[in-house]
Tab-separated table of C-alpha atoms and ligand atoms in Angstrom:
chain	number	residue	atom	x	y	z
A	1	UNK	CA	50.016	-16.775	18.847
A	2	UNK	CA	50.150	-20.060	20.607
A	3	UNK	CA	48.046	-21.004	23.644
A	4	UNK	CA	49.712	-21.315	27.056
A	5	UNK	CA	49.612	-24.904	27.893
A	6	UNK	CA	49.036	-23.897	31.582
A	7	UNK	CA	45.680	-22.583	30.659
A	8	UNK	CA	42.803	-24.244	32.339
A	9	UNK	CA	39.692	-24.972	30.347
A	10	UNK	CA	36.229	-25.609	31.656
A	11	UNK	CA	33.612	-27.326	29.423
A	12	UNK	CA	30.084	-27.139	30.847
A	13	UNK	CA	27.755	-29.847	29.552
A	14	UNK	CA	28.996	-33.399	29.143
A	15	UNK	CA	26.572	-34.470	26.357
A	16	UNK	CA	27.252	-35.297	22.748
A	17	UNK	CA	29.192	-32.101	22.026
A	18	UNK	CA	30.791	-31.508	25.388
A	19	UNK	CA	32.377	-34.943	25.029
A	20	UNK	CA	33.897	-34.096	21.778
A	21	UNK	CA	34.921	-30.605	22.740
A	22	UNK	CA	36.664	-31.835	25.937
A	23	UNK	CA	38.408	-34.450	23.861
A	24	UNK	CA	39.654	-31.840	21.537
A	25	UNK	CA	41.057	-29.663	24.409
A	26	UNK	CA	42.924	-32.478	26.235
A	27	UNK	CA	44.311	-33.601	22.979
A	28	UNK	CA	45.567	-30.074	22.354
A	29	UNK	CA	47.434	-30.345	25.714
A	30	UNK	CA	45.162	-28.313	27.894
A	31	UNK	CA	44.033	-29.212	31.480
A	32	UNK	CA	40.303	-29.575	31.070
A	33	UNK	CA	37.373	-29.824	33.576
A	34	UNK	CA	34.232	-31.260	32.220
A	35	UNK	CA	31.152	-30.118	34.267
A	36	UNK	CA	27.723	-31.526	34.245
A	37	UNK	CA	24.837	-31.734	36.786
A	38	UNK	CA	24.154	-35.316	35.642
A	39	UNK	CA	26.782	-37.810	37.032
A	40	UNK	CA	25.762	-40.372	34.499
A	41	UNK	CA	26.587	-37.946	31.610
A	42	UNK	CA	30.074	-37.330	33.121
A	43	UNK	CA	30.858	-41.029	33.311
A	44	UNK	CA	29.538	-41.681	29.802
A	45	UNK	CA	31.605	-38.782	28.508
A	46	UNK	CA	34.889	-40.007	30.110
A	47	UNK	CA	34.364	-43.486	28.584
A	48	UNK	CA	33.588	-41.957	25.143
A	49	UNK	CA	36.781	-39.721	25.297
A	50	UNK	CA	38.832	-42.843	26.293
A	51	UNK	CA	37.276	-44.828	23.402
A	52	UNK	CA	38.089	-41.981	20.910
A	53	UNK	CA	41.747	-41.873	22.098
A	54	UNK	CA	42.010	-45.638	21.967
A	55	UNK	CA	40.730	-45.629	18.391
A	56	UNK	CA	43.394	-43.022	17.636
A	57	UNK	CA	46.019	-45.380	19.096
A	58	UNK	CA	44.758	-48.459	17.042
A	59	UNK	CA	44.756	-46.358	13.833
A	60	UNK	CA	48.271	-45.237	14.509
A	61	UNK	CA	47.276	-41.532	14.708
A	62	UNK	CA	48.574	-41.095	18.266
A	63	UNK	CA	50.812	-43.076	20.585
A	64	UNK	CA	49.665	-44.856	23.727
A	65	UNK	CA	51.733	-42.361	25.781
A	66	UNK	CA	49.924	-39.427	24.020
A	67	UNK	CA	46.478	-41.012	24.745
A	68	UNK	CA	47.276	-41.650	28.380
A	69	UNK	CA	48.684	-38.179	28.732
A	70	UNK	CA	45.480	-36.667	27.194
A	71	UNK	CA	43.189	-38.655	29.394
A	72	UNK	CA	45.308	-37.567	32.416
A	73	UNK	CA	44.533	-33.975	31.539
A	74	UNK	CA	40.739	-34.547	31.887
A	75	UNK	CA	38.918	-34.208	35.135
A	76	UNK	CA	35.148	-34.107	35.775
A	77	UNK	CA	33.114	-32.121	38.265
A	78	UNK	CA	29.517	-31.445	39.234
A	79	UNK	CA	30.200	-28.068	40.960
A	80	UNK	CA	30.512	-25.285	38.356
A	81	UNK	CA	31.691	-22.688	40.842
A	82	UNK	CA	34.642	-24.728	42.011
A	83	UNK	CA	35.640	-25.834	38.448
A	84	UNK	CA	35.410	-22.210	37.163
A	85	UNK	CA	37.572	-20.763	39.786
A	86	UNK	CA	40.655	-19.172	38.109
A	87	UNK	CA	39.933	-20.912	34.732
A	88	UNK	CA	41.131	-19.090	31.600
A	89	UNK	CA	38.516	-20.514	29.120
A	90	UNK	CA	34.881	-21.597	29.622
A	91	UNK	CA	32.970	-23.252	26.914
A	92	UNK	CA	29.337	-23.920	27.604
A	93	UNK	CA	27.599	-26.612	25.697
A	94	UNK	CA	24.619	-27.509	27.848
A	95	UNK	CA	21.155	-28.091	26.477
A	96	UNK	CA	19.817	-25.477	24.006
A	97	UNK	CA	17.952	-23.355	26.483
A	98	UNK	CA	18.624	-19.687	26.756
A	99	UNK	CA	17.853	-19.374	30.566
A	100	UNK	CA	20.137	-22.211	31.458
A	101	UNK	CA	23.042	-20.819	29.329
A	102	UNK	CA	22.696	-17.326	30.774
A	103	UNK	CA	22.631	-18.649	34.287
A	104	UNK	CA	25.890	-20.632	33.689
A	105	UNK	CA	27.525	-17.639	32.244
A	106	UNK	CA	26.462	-15.399	35.068
A	107	UNK	CA	27.526	-17.835	37.773
A	108	UNK	CA	30.864	-18.635	36.291
A	109	UNK	CA	31.969	-15.186	35.011
A	110	UNK	CA	33.006	-13.650	38.338
A	111	UNK	CA	35.009	-16.688	39.320
A	112	UNK	CA	37.222	-17.125	36.137
A	113	UNK	CA	40.648	-15.439	35.591
A	114	UNK	CA	40.077	-11.729	34.931
A	115	UNK	CA	40.892	-12.001	31.072
A	116	UNK	CA	39.064	-15.386	30.619
A	117	UNK	CA	37.071	-15.923	27.622
A	118	UNK	CA	33.663	-17.469	27.702
A	119	UNK	CA	32.424	-19.307	24.639
A	120	UNK	CA	29.015	-20.755	23.830
A	121	UNK	CA	28.238	-23.712	21.476
A	122	UNK	CA	24.838	-22.625	20.949
A	123	UNK	CA	23.427	-23.772	17.569
A	124	UNK	CA	20.879	-20.958	17.138
A	125	UNK	CA	20.423	-18.795	20.253
A	126	UNK	CA	21.816	-15.193	20.347
A	127	UNK	CA	25.424	-14.805	21.530
A	128	UNK	CA	24.589	-11.123	22.259
A	129	UNK	CA	21.710	-12.121	24.595
A	130	UNK	CA	23.754	-14.764	26.374
A	131	UNK	CA	26.699	-12.176	26.758
A	132	UNK	CA	24.169	-9.545	28.118
A	133	UNK	CA	23.997	-11.577	31.357
A	134	UNK	CA	27.418	-10.302	32.428
A	135	UNK	CA	29.141	-6.992	32.482
A	136	UNK	CA	32.256	-8.091	30.385
A	137	UNK	CA	30.184	-8.966	27.270
A	138	UNK	CA	33.312	-8.282	25.104
A	139	UNK	CA	34.826	-11.512	26.319
A	140	UNK	CA	31.849	-13.683	25.156
A	141	UNK	CA	31.887	-15.361	21.765
A	142	UNK	CA	30.060	-18.190	19.904
A	143	UNK	CA	32.182	-21.271	19.202
A	144	UNK	CA	29.967	-23.381	16.907
A	145	UNK	CA	31.456	-26.915	16.693
A	146	UNK	CA	30.208	-29.651	14.523
A	147	UNK	CA	29.222	-33.255	15.227
A	148	UNK	CA	31.263	-35.494	15.669
A	149	UNK	CA	33.652	-32.952	16.974
A	150	UNK	CA	36.703	-35.164	16.720
A	151	UNK	CA	36.109	-35.605	12.915
A	152	UNK	CA	34.739	-32.240	11.893
A	153	UNK	CA	37.405	-29.698	11.271
A	154	UNK	CA	35.211	-26.501	11.199
A	155	UNK	CA	34.397	-24.146	14.090
A	156	UNK	CA	32.281	-21.104	13.231
A	157	UNK	CA	33.287	-18.281	15.600
A	158	UNK	CA	30.267	-16.066	16.150
A	159	UNK	CA	30.680	-12.369	17.035
A	160	UNK	CA	27.983	-11.014	19.209
A	161	UNK	CA	27.319	-7.238	19.278
A	162	UNK	CA	30.012	-6.656	22.015
A	163	UNK	CA	32.602	-9.291	21.188
A	164	UNK	CA	36.002	-7.663	21.054
A	165	UNK	CA	38.560	-8.166	18.259
A	166	UNK	CA	40.990	-9.434	20.945
A	167	UNK	CA	38.377	-12.233	22.063
A	168	UNK	CA	38.030	-13.293	18.370
A	169	UNK	CA	41.745	-13.429	17.800
A	170	UNK	CA	42.454	-15.449	20.997
A	171	UNK	CA	39.711	-17.870	20.231
A	172	UNK	CA	40.953	-18.270	16.731
A	173	UNK	CA	44.281	-19.189	18.304
A	174	UNK	CA	42.543	-21.709	20.592
A	175	UNK	CA	40.933	-23.304	17.504
A	176	UNK	CA	44.406	-23.483	15.791
A	177	UNK	CA	45.802	-25.250	18.886
A	178	UNK	CA	42.939	-27.959	18.553
A	179	UNK	CA	43.768	-28.420	14.880
A	180	UNK	CA	40.365	-26.872	13.840
A	181	UNK	CA	39.793	-24.424	10.961
A	182	UNK	CA	37.844	-21.480	12.143
A	183	UNK	CA	35.702	-18.941	10.309
A	184	UNK	CA	34.354	-15.801	11.743
A	185	UNK	CA	30.611	-14.849	11.383
A	186	UNK	CA	28.651	-11.878	12.677
A	187	UNK	CA	25.673	-13.149	14.640
A	188	UNK	CA	22.888	-13.780	12.163
A	189	UNK	CA	20.112	-16.616	11.824
A	190	UNK	CA	21.693	-19.911	10.759
A	191	UNK	CA	25.195	-18.406	10.618
A	192	UNK	CA	26.769	-19.591	7.377
A	193	UNK	CA	26.464	-23.378	7.601
A	194	UNK	CA	22.872	-23.945	8.792
A	195	UNK	CA	21.609	-21.256	6.379
A	196	UNK	CA	23.301	-22.694	3.298
A	197	UNK	CA	22.379	-26.304	4.293
A	198	UNK	CA	18.762	-25.281	4.952
A	199	UNK	CA	18.557	-23.576	1.455
A	200	UNK	CA	20.105	-26.496	-0.279
A	201	UNK	CA	17.836	-29.025	1.311
A	202	UNK	CA	14.703	-26.899	0.686
A	203	UNK	CA	15.599	-26.451	-2.884
A	204	UNK	CA	16.213	-30.164	-3.363
A	205	UNK	CA	12.879	-30.878	-1.903
A	206	UNK	CA	11.269	-28.334	-4.246
A	207	UNK	CA	12.799	-30.197	-7.272
A	208	UNK	CA	11.544	-33.388	-5.993
A	209	UNK	CA	8.032	-31.968	-5.529
A	210	UNK	CA	8.121	-30.511	-9.135
A	211	UNK	CA	9.091	-33.933	-10.471
A	212	UNK	CA	12.406	-32.613	-12.016
A	213	UNK	CA	14.322	-35.700	-10.975
A	214	UNK	CA	14.112	-38.701	-8.680
A	215	UNK	CA	15.574	-38.486	-5.145
A	216	UNK	CA	18.458	-40.727	-6.061
A	217	UNK	CA	19.321	-38.525	-9.148
A	218	UNK	CA	19.226	-35.322	-7.085
A	219	UNK	CA	21.524	-36.723	-4.474
A	220	UNK	CA	23.793	-38.227	-7.067
A	221	UNK	CA	24.058	-34.803	-8.844
A	222	UNK	CA	25.477	-33.148	-5.746
A	223	UNK	CA	27.686	-36.083	-4.698
A	224	UNK	CA	29.176	-36.723	-8.233
A	225	UNK	CA	28.908	-33.172	-9.694
A	226	UNK	CA	30.124	-31.123	-6.682
A	227	UNK	CA	31.988	-33.748	-4.541
A	228	UNK	CA	29.572	-33.374	-1.577
A	229	UNK	CA	30.042	-36.343	0.628
A	230	UNK	CA	26.232	-36.697	0.823
A	231	UNK	CA	23.293	-35.564	-1.191
A	232	UNK	CA	20.874	-32.952	0.326
A	233	UNK	CA	18.074	-35.399	0.640
A	234	UNK	CA	20.164	-38.153	2.222
A	235	UNK	CA	21.446	-35.510	4.649
A	236	UNK	CA	17.895	-34.285	5.462
A	237	UNK	CA	16.972	-37.865	6.267
A	238	UNK	CA	19.983	-37.966	8.622
A	239	UNK	CA	19.298	-34.675	10.285
A	240	UNK	CA	15.567	-35.300	10.531
A	241	UNK	CA	12.962	-33.443	8.490
A	242	UNK	CA	11.299	-32.145	11.689
A	243	UNK	CA	14.555	-30.405	12.657
A	244	UNK	CA	14.970	-29.208	9.151
A	245	UNK	CA	11.370	-27.750	9.106
A	246	UNK	CA	11.934	-25.858	12.437
A	247	UNK	CA	15.213	-24.433	11.181
A	248	UNK	CA	13.505	-23.304	7.766
A	249	UNK	CA	10.591	-21.864	9.746
A	250	UNK	CA	12.944	-19.790	11.912
A	251	UNK	CA	14.918	-18.624	8.799
A	252	UNK	CA	11.635	-17.856	6.961
A	253	UNK	CA	10.509	-15.732	9.853
A	254	UNK	CA	13.896	-13.885	10.271
A	255	UNK	CA	15.335	-13.789	6.760
A	256	UNK	CA	12.328	-13.834	4.555
A	257	UNK	CA	10.500	-15.450	1.714
A	258	UNK	CA	13.413	-17.311	0.143
A	259	UNK	CA	13.315	-19.726	3.108
A	260	UNK	CA	9.710	-20.627	2.824
A	261	UNK	CA	9.585	-24.367	3.737
A	262	UNK	CA	8.876	-26.534	0.756
A	263	UNK	CA	5.242	-27.978	1.158
A	264	UNK	CA	6.558	-31.463	0.624
A	265	UNK	CA	8.652	-31.123	3.829
A	266	UNK	CA	5.654	-30.062	5.822
A	267	UNK	CA	3.679	-33.113	4.315
A	268	UNK	CA	6.456	-35.518	5.260
A	269	UNK	CA	6.555	-34.289	8.798
A	270	UNK	CA	2.820	-34.539	9.147
A	271	UNK	CA	3.165	-38.172	7.850
A	272	UNK	CA	5.820	-39.011	10.416
A	273	UNK	CA	8.402	-39.648	7.657
A	274	UNK	CA	11.106	-37.854	9.582
A	275	UNK	CA	14.114	-39.772	8.168
A	276	UNK	CA	16.456	-42.301	9.526
A	277	UNK	CA	15.209	-41.992	13.118
A	278	UNK	CA	11.654	-43.139	11.987
A	279	UNK	CA	12.988	-45.659	9.403
A	280	UNK	CA	11.393	-43.648	6.594
A	281	UNK	CA	12.012	-40.190	5.119
A	282	UNK	CA	12.782	-39.513	1.472
A	283	UNK	CA	14.300	-42.973	1.527
A	284	UNK	CA	13.171	-46.061	3.323
A	285	UNK	CA	15.674	-47.631	5.914
A	286	UNK	CA	16.274	-51.212	6.859
A	287	UNK	CA	18.949	-51.951	9.370
A	288	UNK	CA	19.782	-48.244	9.256
A	289	UNK	CA	20.684	-48.552	5.561
A	290	UNK	CA	18.754	-46.888	2.736
A	291	UNK	CA	16.758	-49.481	0.686
A	292	UNK	CA	17.887	-49.169	-2.973
A	293	UNK	CA	15.275	-47.617	-5.252
A	294	UNK	CA	13.144	-46.493	-2.234
A	295	UNK	CA	13.519	-42.711	-2.898
A	296	UNK	CA	10.717	-40.503	-3.762
A	297	UNK	CA	10.287	-40.314	-7.550
A	298	UNK	CA	9.018	-36.729	-7.935
A	299	UNK	CA	5.638	-35.239	-8.866
A	300	UNK	CA	4.569	-36.387	-5.429
A	301	UNK	CA	2.063	-33.699	-4.611
B	401	LIG	N1	24.196	-31.994	18.528
B	401	LIG	C1	24.605	-31.309	17.609
B	401	LIG	O1	24.888	-31.720	16.517
B	401	LIG	C2	25.030	-29.827	17.841
B	401	LIG	C3	25.911	-29.185	16.989
B	401	LIG	C4	26.331	-27.875	17.237
B	401	LIG	C5	26.020	-27.246	18.432
B	401	LIG	N2	25.079	-27.922	19.318
B	401	LIG	C6	24.666	-27.284	20.476
B	401	LIG	O2	25.549	-27.824	21.654
B	401	LIG	C7	24.718	-27.762	22.826
B	401	LIG	C8	24.654	-29.109	23.384
B	401	LIG	O3	24.157	-30.079	22.609
B	401	LIG	P1	24.264	-31.567	22.746
B	401	LIG	O4	23.840	-32.262	21.541
B	401	LIG	O5	25.691	-31.869	23.190
B	401	LIG	O6	23.226	-31.807	23.987
B	401	LIG	P2	23.105	-33.062	24.890
B	401	LIG	O7	21.686	-33.137	25.317
B	401	LIG	O8	23.807	-34.308	24.403
B	401	LIG	O9	24.007	-32.635	26.219
B	401	LIG	C9	23.614	-31.491	26.974
B	401	LIG	C10	24.238	-31.835	28.492
B	401	LIG	O10	24.056	-30.602	29.253
B	401	LIG	C11	23.921	-31.008	30.529
B	401	LIG	N3	23.299	-29.849	31.245
B	401	LIG	C12	22.039	-29.433	31.203
B	401	LIG	N4	21.832	-28.436	32.081
B	401	LIG	C13	23.123	-28.326	32.738
B	401	LIG	C14	23.533	-27.392	33.715
B	401	LIG	N5	22.758	-26.380	34.261
B	401	LIG	N6	24.832	-27.460	34.157
B	401	LIG	C15	25.569	-28.418	33.621
B	401	LIG	N7	25.249	-29.319	32.696
B	401	LIG	C16	23.837	-29.169	32.284
B	401	LIG	C17	23.004	-32.216	30.426
B	401	LIG	O11	23.003	-33.065	31.646
B	401	LIG	C18	23.571	-32.945	29.272
B	401	LIG	O12	24.612	-33.909	29.577
B	401	LIG	C19	23.367	-27.130	22.524
B	401	LIG	O13	23.395	-25.856	22.720
B	401	LIG	C20	23.303	-27.527	21.083
B	401	LIG	O14	22.430	-26.563	20.407
B	401	LIG	C21	24.732	-29.187	19.052
């Protein structure tokens, strides 16, 4: 089923993800209000959306008319209640804190259209718990986007305990309208993507620790052998090993022994070798580029 272009969408949180998500909605032809308590975030988000649209024009992907029309569909607001009034969709993508997300959903729910769907872009919090803050928990779903949203095709739709089939079906249609590919996952730690990525990165670190191959060769194996755009160690350097470690600890706690964090990751985090952001992880970085031959060589314990 197609999405009614008269639908009004509210995106709450104009950070990194909210910017990309709002760009996706206005590009799909939907009137979108981007809400944030921080005025600077709103200004920055509008500028970033305009820049993405302009890049689309210069690459010949969209026309100037389409870019202008998309930008005209975007409005910004600081008052959630006013923005939510009568809206058909609400996507919350504020900072990853359960209390803030629950408060937003509870405040907006009574003001939205009666059959409105509320989506949360949480990376790891429980959709079921966020949904429990309102009576109509069947209309709450996880919509897990990927960064950068305008380039990444996937959206993981997350079913909470009460999420209805209709909510899933309508949200899938919304993803289609945005040109995204959606998959549906029952709420579970790490969903599909973070769980697989954590496992792969951990295993690569175990191989490095055991001296099975150099970092460069492990990454080359996945890039050339499996067509991954990046090796698992390069990816860990990009994500940050501190983030990786906290995800692994959470998965170890919830899903068991197979996610026990590799001791080499713990050692690297203790040493402050967090990856690109500290200039040194598995590889060393100069001018944000990996220094050739700087990867760990194995047998490093
Ligand atoms: N960054 C990623 O790669 C990524 C990927 C998938 C999902 N997520 C999830 O998306 C969400 C947002 O992440 P982000 O990276 O965009 O964060 P961010 O820090 O860039 O942006 C969060 C925004 O929320 C705003 N905010 C905070 N409290 C608010 C409130 N009460 N009302 C309105 N606005 C409020 C902040 O001012 C800020 O602009 C988080 O739940 C995160 O886990 C992030």
